[in-house]
Amino acid sequence: MNLPQLPQDKANHLIYGLLIFILVHFFFGVVAGLLAGTVAAVAKEVYDKVSGKGNPELLDALATIAGAVLGALAAMRI
């Protein structure tokens, strides 16, 4: 059985969302970590759109938020 592969760009977004969650969670808690991951995801895509330096994609934002959510789920299990 072959598992679907995550494109490199989406994997990077997921990892950055997780890292943002971990850093913020360490100092401020789960809710703040989730909020920071979500705000970072949306801000990055808005920046891409406004600056014209990137390609804004909804799936990129969702991948970043998914990383933060995975971190939150892991933190709540501990």
CSV table of C-alpha atoms in Angstrom, one decimal:
chain,number,residue,atom,x,y,z
A,1,MET,CA,0.0,0.0,0.0
A,2,ASN,CA,1.4,3.4,-1.0
A,3,LEU,CA,0.7,6.3,1.3
A,4,PRO,CA,0.1,9.7,-0.3
A,5,GLN,CA,3.1,12.0,-0.2
A,6,LEU,CA,2.9,15.6,1.1
A,7,PRO,CA,4.5,18.1,-1.3
A,8,GLN,CA,7.7,19.7,0.0
A,9,ASP,CA,6.1,23.1,0.3
A,10,LYS,CA,3.2,21.9,2.3
A,11,ALA,CA,5.5,19.8,4.5
A,12,ASN,CA,7.6,22.9,5.2
A,13,HIS,CA,4.4,24.9,6.2
A,14,LEU,CA,3.4,22.0,8.5
A,15,ILE,CA,6.8,22.0,10.2
A,16,TYR,CA,6.9,25.7,10.6
A,17,GLY,CA,3.4,25.7,12.1
A,18,LEU,CA,4.5,23.0,14.5
A,19,LEU,CA,7.7,25.0,15.5
A,20,ILE,CA,5.7,28.2,16.0
A,21,PHE,CA,3.3,26.3,18.2
A,22,ILE,CA,6.1,24.8,20.3
A,23,LEU,CA,7.9,28.1,20.9
A,24,VAL,CA,4.7,30.0,21.9
A,25,HIS,CA,3.3,27.1,23.8
A,26,PHE,CA,6.5,26.8,25.9
A,27,PHE,CA,6.0,30.4,27.2
A,28,PHE,CA,2.2,31.0,27.0
A,29,GLY,CA,0.3,27.8,26.7
A,30,VAL,CA,-1.7,25.7,24.2
A,31,VAL,CA,-4.3,28.4,23.2
A,32,ALA,CA,-1.7,31.0,22.6
A,33,GLY,CA,0.3,28.5,20.5
A,34,LEU,CA,-2.7,27.7,18.4
A,35,LEU,CA,-3.5,31.3,18.0
A,36,ALA,CA,0.1,32.2,17.0
A,37,GLY,CA,0.2,29.4,14.5
A,38,THR,CA,-3.1,30.5,12.9
A,39,VAL,CA,-2.1,34.2,12.8
A,40,ALA,CA,1.3,33.3,11.3
A,41,ALA,CA,-0.3,31.2,8.6
A,42,VAL,CA,-2.8,33.9,7.6
A,43,ALA,CA,-0.2,36.7,7.9
A,44,LYS,CA,2.2,34.8,5.6
A,45,GLU,CA,-0.3,34.3,2.9
A,46,VAL,CA,-1.5,37.9,3.1
A,47,TYR,CA,2.1,39.1,2.9
A,48,ASP,CA,2.6,36.9,-0.2
A,49,LYS,CA,-0.5,38.5,-1.8
A,50,VAL,CA,0.2,42.1,-0.9
A,51,SER,CA,4.0,42.0,-1.6
A,52,GLY,CA,3.8,40.0,-4.8
A,53,LYS,CA,6.9,38.1,-3.6
A,54,GLY,CA,5.2,34.8,-3.1
A,55,ASN,CA,2.2,32.7,-4.2
A,56,PRO,CA,-0.6,32.9,-1.7
A,57,GLU,CA,-2.4,29.6,-1.3
A,58,LEU,CA,-5.2,28.6,1.0
A,59,LEU,CA,-3.6,25.1,1.3
A,60,ASP,CA,-0.3,26.6,2.5
A,61,ALA,CA,-2.2,28.4,5.3
A,62,LEU,CA,-4.1,25.2,6.2
A,63,ALA,CA,-0.9,23.2,6.3
A,64,THR,CA,0.7,25.7,8.7
A,65,ILE,CA,-2.4,25.6,10.9
A,66,ALA,CA,-2.4,21.8,10.8
A,67,GLY,CA,1.2,21.8,12.2
A,68,ALA,CA,0.0,24.0,15.1
A,69,VAL,CA,-3.0,21.7,15.7
A,70,LEU,CA,-0.8,18.6,15.7
A,71,GLY,CA,1.4,20.3,18.3
A,72,ALA,CA,-1.6,21.2,20.4
A,73,LEU,CA,-2.9,17.6,20.2
A,74,ALA,CA,0.5,16.3,21.3
A,75,ALA,CA,0.7,18.8,24.1
A,76,MET,CA,-2.7,17.9,25.4
A,77,ARG,CA,-1.8,14.2,25.5
A,78,ILE,CA,1.2,14.8,27.7
